[in-house]
XYZ file of C-alpha atoms in Angstrom:
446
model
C 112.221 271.315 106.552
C 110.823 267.524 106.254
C 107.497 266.743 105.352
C 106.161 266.024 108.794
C 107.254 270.127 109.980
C 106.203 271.801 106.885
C 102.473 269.992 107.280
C 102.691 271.016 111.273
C 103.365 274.619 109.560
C 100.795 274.282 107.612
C 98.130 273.888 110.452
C 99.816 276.257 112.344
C 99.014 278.698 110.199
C 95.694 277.979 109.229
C 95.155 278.298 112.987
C 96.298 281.601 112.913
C 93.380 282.802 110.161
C 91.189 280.884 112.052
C 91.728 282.583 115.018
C 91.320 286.395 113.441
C 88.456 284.845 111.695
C 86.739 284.295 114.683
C 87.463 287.666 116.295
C 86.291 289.437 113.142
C 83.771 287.417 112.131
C 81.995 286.237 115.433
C 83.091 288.734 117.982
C 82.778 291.734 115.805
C 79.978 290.385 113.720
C 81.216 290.772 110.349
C 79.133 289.291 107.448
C 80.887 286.479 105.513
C 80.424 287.261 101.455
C 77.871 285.191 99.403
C 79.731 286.245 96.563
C 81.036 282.718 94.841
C 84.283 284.813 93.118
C 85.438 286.306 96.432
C 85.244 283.318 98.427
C 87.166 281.471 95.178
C 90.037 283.991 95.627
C 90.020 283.918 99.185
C 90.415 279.863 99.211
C 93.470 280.787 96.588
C 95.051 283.101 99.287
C 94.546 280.762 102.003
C 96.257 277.822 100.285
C 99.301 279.932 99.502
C 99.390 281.557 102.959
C 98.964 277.702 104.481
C 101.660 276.455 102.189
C 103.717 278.951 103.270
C 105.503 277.345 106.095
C 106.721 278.528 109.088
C 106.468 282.409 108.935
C 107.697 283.302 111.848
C 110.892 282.581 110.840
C 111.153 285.655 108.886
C 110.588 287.922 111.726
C 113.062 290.768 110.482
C 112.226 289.960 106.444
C 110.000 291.368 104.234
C 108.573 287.254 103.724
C 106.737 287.885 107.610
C 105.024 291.282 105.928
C 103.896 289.558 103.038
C 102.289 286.770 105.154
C 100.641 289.307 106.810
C 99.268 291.319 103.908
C 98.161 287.913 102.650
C 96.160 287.414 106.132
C 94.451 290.222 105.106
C 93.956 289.802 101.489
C 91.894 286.431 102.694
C 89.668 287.789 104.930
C 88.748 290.628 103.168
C 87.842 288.484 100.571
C 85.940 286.115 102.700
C 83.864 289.339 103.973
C 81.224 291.710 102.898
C 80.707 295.656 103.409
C 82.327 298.472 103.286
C 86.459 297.891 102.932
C 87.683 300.799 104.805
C 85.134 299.248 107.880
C 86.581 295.626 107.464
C 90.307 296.733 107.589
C 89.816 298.643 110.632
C 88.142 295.650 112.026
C 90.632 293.393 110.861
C 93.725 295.465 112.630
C 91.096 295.712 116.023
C 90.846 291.835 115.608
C 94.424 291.406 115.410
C 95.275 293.868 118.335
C 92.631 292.015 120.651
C 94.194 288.694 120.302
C 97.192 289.724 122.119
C 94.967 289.632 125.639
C 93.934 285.966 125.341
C 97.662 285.279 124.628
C 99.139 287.229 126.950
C 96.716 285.061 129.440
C 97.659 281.551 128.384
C 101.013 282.546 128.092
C 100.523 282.980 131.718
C 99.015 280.119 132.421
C 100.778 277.513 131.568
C 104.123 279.672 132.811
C 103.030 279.121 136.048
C 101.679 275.184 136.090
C 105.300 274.464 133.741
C 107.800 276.474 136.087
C 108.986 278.116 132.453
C 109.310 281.379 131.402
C 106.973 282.653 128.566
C 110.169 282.889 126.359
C 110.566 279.400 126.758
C 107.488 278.452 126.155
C 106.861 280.337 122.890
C 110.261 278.896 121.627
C 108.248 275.504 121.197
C 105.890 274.968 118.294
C 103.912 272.774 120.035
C 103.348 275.165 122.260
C 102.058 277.395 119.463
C 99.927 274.878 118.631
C 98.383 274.347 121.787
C 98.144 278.288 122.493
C 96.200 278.689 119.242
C 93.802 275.604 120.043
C 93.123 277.102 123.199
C 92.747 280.900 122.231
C 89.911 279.374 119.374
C 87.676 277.770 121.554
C 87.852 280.686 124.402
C 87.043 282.946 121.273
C 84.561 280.972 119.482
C 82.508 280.633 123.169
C 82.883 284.074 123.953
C 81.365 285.068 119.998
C 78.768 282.459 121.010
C 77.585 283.703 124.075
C 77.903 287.483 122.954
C 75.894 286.792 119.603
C 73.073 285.082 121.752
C 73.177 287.985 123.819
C 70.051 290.409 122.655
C 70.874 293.204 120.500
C 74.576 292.445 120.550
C 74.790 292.062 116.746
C 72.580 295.213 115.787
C 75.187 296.820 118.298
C 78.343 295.858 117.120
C 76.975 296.762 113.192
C 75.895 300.687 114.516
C 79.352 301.239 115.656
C 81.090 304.088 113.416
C 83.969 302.717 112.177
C 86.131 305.212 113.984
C 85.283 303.275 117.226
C 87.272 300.150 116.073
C 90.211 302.833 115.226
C 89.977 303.825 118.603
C 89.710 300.732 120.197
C 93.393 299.477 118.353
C 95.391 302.346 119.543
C 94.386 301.699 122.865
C 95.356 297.997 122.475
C 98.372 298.837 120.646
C 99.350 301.273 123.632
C 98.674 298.315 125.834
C 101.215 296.260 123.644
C 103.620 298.965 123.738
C 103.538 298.509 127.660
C 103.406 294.756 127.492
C 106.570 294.865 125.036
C 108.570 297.135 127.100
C 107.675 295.448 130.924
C 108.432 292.065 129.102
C 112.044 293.586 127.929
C 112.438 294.570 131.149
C 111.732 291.332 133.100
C 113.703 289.133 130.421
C 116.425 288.950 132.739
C 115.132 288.081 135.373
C 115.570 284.365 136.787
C 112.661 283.931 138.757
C 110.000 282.133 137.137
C 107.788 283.498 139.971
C 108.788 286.931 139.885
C 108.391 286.946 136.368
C 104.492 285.731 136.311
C 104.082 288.219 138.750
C 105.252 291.163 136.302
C 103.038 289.464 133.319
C 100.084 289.701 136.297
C 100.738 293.669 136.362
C 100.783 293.895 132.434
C 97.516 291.785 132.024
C 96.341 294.436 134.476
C 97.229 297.481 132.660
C 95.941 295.800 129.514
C 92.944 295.480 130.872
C 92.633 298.924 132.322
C 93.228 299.647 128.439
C 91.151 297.714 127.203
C 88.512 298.867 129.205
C 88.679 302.044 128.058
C 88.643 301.785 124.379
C 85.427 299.550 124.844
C 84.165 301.990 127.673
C 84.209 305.133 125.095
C 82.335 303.176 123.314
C 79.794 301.808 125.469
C 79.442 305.313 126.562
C 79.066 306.905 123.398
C 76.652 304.630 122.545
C 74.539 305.563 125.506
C 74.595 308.991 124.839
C 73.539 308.348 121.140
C 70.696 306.526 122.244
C 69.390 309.236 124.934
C 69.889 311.871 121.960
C 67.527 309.272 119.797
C 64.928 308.781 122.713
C 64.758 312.487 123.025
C 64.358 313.597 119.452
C 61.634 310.457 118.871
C 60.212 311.728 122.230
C 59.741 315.270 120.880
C 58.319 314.381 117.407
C 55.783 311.937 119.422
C 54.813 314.790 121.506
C 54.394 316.815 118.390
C 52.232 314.608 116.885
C 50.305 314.279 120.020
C 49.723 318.209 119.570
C 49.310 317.953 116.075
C 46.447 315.194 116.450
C 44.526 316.788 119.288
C 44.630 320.471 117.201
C 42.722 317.826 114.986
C 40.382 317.010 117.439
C 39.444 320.397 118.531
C 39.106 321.579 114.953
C 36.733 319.107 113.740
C 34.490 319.626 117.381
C 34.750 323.449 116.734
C 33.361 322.841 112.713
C 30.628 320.620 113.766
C 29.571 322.555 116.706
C 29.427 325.058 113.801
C 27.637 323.027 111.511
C 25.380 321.572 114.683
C 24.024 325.182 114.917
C 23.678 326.480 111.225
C 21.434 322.757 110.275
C 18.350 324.300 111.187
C 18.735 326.917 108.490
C 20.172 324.286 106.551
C 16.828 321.537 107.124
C 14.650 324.974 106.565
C 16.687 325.538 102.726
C 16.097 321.821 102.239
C 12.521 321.744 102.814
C 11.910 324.648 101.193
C 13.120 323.595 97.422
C 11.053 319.691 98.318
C 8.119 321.917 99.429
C 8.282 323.569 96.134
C 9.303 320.278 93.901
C 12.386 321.596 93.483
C 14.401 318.169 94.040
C 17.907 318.334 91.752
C 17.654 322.151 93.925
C 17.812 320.116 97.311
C 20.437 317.168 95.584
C 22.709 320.163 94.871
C 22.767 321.992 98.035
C 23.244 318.596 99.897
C 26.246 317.772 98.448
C 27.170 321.381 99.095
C 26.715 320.665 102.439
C 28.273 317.056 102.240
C 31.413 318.642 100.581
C 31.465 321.820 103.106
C 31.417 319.038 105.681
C 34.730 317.344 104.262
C 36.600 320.479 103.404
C 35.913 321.189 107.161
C 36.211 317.902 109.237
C 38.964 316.186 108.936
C 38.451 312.430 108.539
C 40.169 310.293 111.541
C 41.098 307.008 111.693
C 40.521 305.077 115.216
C 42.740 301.684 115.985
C 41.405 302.061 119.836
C 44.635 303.481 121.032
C 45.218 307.610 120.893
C 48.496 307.711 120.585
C 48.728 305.641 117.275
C 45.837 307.411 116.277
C 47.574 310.237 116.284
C 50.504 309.175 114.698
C 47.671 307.354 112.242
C 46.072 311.604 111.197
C 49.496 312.770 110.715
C 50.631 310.013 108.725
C 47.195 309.790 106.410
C 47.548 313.740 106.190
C 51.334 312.995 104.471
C 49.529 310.594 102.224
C 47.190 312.390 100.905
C 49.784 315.166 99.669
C 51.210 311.899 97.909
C 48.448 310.531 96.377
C 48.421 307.322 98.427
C 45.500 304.980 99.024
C 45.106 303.920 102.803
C 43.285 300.368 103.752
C 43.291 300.127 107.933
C 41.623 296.946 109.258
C 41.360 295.667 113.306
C 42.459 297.437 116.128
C 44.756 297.324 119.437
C 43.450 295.193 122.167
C 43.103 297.320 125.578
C 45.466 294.723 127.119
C 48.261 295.472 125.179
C 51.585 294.821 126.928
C 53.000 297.025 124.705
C 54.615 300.916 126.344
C 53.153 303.593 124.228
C 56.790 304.984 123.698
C 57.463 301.575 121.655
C 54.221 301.300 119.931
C 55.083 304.836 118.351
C 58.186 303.999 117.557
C 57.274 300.934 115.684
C 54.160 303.049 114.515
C 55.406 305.723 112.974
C 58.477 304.363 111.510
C 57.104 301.416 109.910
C 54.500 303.861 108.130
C 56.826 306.639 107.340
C 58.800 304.169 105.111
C 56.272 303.022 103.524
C 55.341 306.642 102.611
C 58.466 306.815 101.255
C 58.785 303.414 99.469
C 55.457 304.880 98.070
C 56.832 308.270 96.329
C 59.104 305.757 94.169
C 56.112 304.194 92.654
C 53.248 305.893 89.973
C 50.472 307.155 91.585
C 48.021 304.876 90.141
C 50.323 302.293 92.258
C 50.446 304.088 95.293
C 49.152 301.820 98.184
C 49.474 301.275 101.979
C 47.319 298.215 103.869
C 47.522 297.662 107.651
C 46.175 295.207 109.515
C 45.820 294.739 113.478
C 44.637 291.118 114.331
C 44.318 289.573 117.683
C 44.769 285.102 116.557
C 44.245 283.596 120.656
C 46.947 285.115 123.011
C 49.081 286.803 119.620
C 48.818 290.591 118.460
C 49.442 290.610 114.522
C 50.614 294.055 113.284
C 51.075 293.705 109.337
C 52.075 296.568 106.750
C 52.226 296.055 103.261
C 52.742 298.884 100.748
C 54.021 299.351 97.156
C 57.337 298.881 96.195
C 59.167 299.947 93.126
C 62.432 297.753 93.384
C 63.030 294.296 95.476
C 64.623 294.833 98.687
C 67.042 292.611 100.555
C 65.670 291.712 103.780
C 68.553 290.025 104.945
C 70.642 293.688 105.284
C 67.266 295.622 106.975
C 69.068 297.667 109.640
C 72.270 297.168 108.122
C 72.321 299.743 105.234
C 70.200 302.518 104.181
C 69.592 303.792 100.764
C 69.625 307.632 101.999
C 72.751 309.955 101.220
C 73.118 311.287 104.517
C 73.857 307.675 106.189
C 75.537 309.268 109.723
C 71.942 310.513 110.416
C 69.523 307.440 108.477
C 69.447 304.033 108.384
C 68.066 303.417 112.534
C 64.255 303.680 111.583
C 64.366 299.660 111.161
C 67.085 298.971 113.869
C 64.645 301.229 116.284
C 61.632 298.710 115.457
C 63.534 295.739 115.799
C 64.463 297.059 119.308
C 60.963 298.041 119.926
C 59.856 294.721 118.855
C 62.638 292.499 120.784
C 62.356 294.269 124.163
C 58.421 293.257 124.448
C 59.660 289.518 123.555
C 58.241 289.865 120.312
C 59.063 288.589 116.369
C 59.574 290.814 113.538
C 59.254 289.118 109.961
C 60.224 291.426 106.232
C 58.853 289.961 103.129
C 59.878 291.264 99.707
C 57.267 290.595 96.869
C 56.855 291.851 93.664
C 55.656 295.587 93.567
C 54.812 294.589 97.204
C 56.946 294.872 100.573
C 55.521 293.680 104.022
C 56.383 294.222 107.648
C 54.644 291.439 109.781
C 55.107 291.666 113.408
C 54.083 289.374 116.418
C 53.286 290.319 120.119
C 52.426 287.609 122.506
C 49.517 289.116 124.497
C 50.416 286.829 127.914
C 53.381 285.040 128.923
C 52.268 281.696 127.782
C 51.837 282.476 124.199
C 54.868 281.479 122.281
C 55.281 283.516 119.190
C 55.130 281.390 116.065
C 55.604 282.599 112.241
């Protein structure tokens, strides 16, 4: 091999990392690692893989494995999370980039007059495939990342879903290698393209359906969410007007003994008794908050609600409540996504607040209307810095199958009324500051 093939080789097969990276890293979302060492190691891999020349020519050797296991080795060094999750995203990567071959292989069969054997037996050709199947990639991960909610999506999906999704490819492969066998005798160039138009269609009917048992089961995930969050909302709602009713049934009460109560009072200033009347006032003032429980009022009932319950959870806890402002009455806000945003926002800071000493323990929120923007901030105590840029992306709970969505539900809340959502991690602090624009001409600024 002379020096001007072994450099073609070279491209060639950074090409072909480049083009997985792009699947697994921009269609399937995959986080690239900050970690310096990784990234190091990965560049190490890469350069032997590059300088490994012309691969395919080991087809039947153990030398085409190892490039492949060295594929592998890079990227998963190049990417964060969990490793069992990034190698089956890695083999769903590899499986999908069959389709956008098997259509450019198509393609230029039928503007050439050559059969796709022919055409892959040039490396130029490879060359020119690859180049193509990048940019059709990198637009699609483009216009699918810009697409809203794709990314918190694609990061939800259990990791048996990408498992899933590669058999079904790999049957669709299986198919594509046997019709192919099949037609590889046959002369006509024509008749030929018309097979491969049969086995893109049959990949895409299996395509379809890995993707559409997942689309589906997503679905059904999120009605199951909606109608668990719908029946704790309601349960509030019944929790918060028992409230109500309580504290109208103890001052009714108290309403109709304060007569007798006045007549005590004036009795003990009639007869100078006054530390006599001091005492049984504050009897009366503490009877009076043993018995009517204290509300909090942010002009909107629902929230309120949520509001009681959540303040009734905090005082078990031994946690200090500051509320400030309240909700405009033009709110473009649903009530379904002001709870969820509500309650879930305030629930972890609850539980951020159990981690800290009770001398600590600490929860402000503010509601601010600034012109034609709604300003929702919470800020409560924190025991350990948090890393705002995984929010939604992990969860520090042991049971992670049924945790983690209470941020990934208010960023959804939050993005589907067109609003902004910024985390800030201080120290002993965290804060939640979110942004509504309260008419369609207010632009939403940080």
């Amino acid at each position: 091999m002379d020096v001007g093939e072994f450099v073609f080789c070279v491209v060639l097969n950074m090409m072909s990392g480049l083009e997985i990276g792009v699947m697994l890293c921009g269609i399937f979302c995959v986080s690239v690692t900050r970690k310096k060492s990784y990234l190091i190691l990965g560049v190490v891999l890469s350069i032997v893989f590059c300088a490994g020349g012309d691969w395919k020519r080991y087809e039947e050797g153990w030398i085409l494995i190892l490039g492949q296991m060295l594929l592998l080795a890079i990227w998963m060094s190049w990417t964060e999370g969990q490793w069992f999750r990034r190698f089956a995203i890695y083999i769903c990567s590899v499986m999908y980039l069959g389709f956008p071959y098997l259509c450019i292989n198509l393609f230029f069969s039928a503007i050439s007059g050559n059969s796709v054997g022919k055409l892959e037996n040039s490396t130029f050709y490879y060359f020119v495939r690859g180049m193509l199947t990048i940019a059709i990639m990198s637009i699609l991960a483009e216009r699918l990342r810009k697409t809203s909610g794709y990314k918190e999506i694609v990061s939800r999906l259990p990791t048996r879903y990408f498992w899933i999704a590669s058999v079904c490819v790999f049957t669709a492969s299986f198919v594509q290698a046997f019709v192919e066998e099949i037609s590889a005798g046959y002369e006509n160039v024509g008749l030929a393209n018309a097979v491969a138009v049969c086995t893109i269609i049959i990949n895409i009917v299996f395509y379809v359906f890995g993707i559409g048992i997942v689309v589906l089961d997503v679905f059904r995930k999120k009605y199951r969410e909606e109608s668990i969050l719908k029946e704790q909302y309601l349960q509030i709602a019944k929790n918060y007007v028992k409230t109500v009713r309580n504290n109208a049934k103890e001052t009714r009460k108290m309403r109709h003994d304060m007569k007798n109560h006045m007549n005590i009072l004036s009795y003990h200033l009639e007869q100078g008794e006054n530390q006599k009347a001091l005492t049984y006032l504050s009897e009366i003032q503490s009877h009076m908050d043993q018995s009517i429980k204290k509300t909090v009022s942010v002009n909107h009932e629902i929230v309120d609600a949520i509001l009681s319950q959540m303040q009734s959870e905090s005082e078990r806890q031994k946690i200090r409540w500051e509320i400030e402002g309240s909700l405009p009455a033009d709110l473009p806000v649903g009530d379904f996504d002001l709870c969820t945003i509500f309650s879930n926002l305030l629930s972890n800071s609850i539980e951020a607040c159990t981690n800290v000493e009770e001398s600590e323990r600490s929860i402000y929120l503010a509601i601010r209307r600034l012109g034609e923007q709604l300003v929702i901030e919470v800020e409560n105590s924190s025991s350990q810095s948090v890393e705002v840029g995984k929010l939604g992306n992990m969860t520090s709970k042991k049971d992670v199958k049924n945790h983690g969505y209470g941020i990934l539900n208010i960023k959804d809340a939050v993005r589907k009324n067109h609003g902004e959502i910024l985390f800030e991690s201080l120290e002993g602090r965290f804060a939640v500051r979110i942004i509504f624009p309260l008419s369609e001409k207010a632009t939403v600024y940080f």
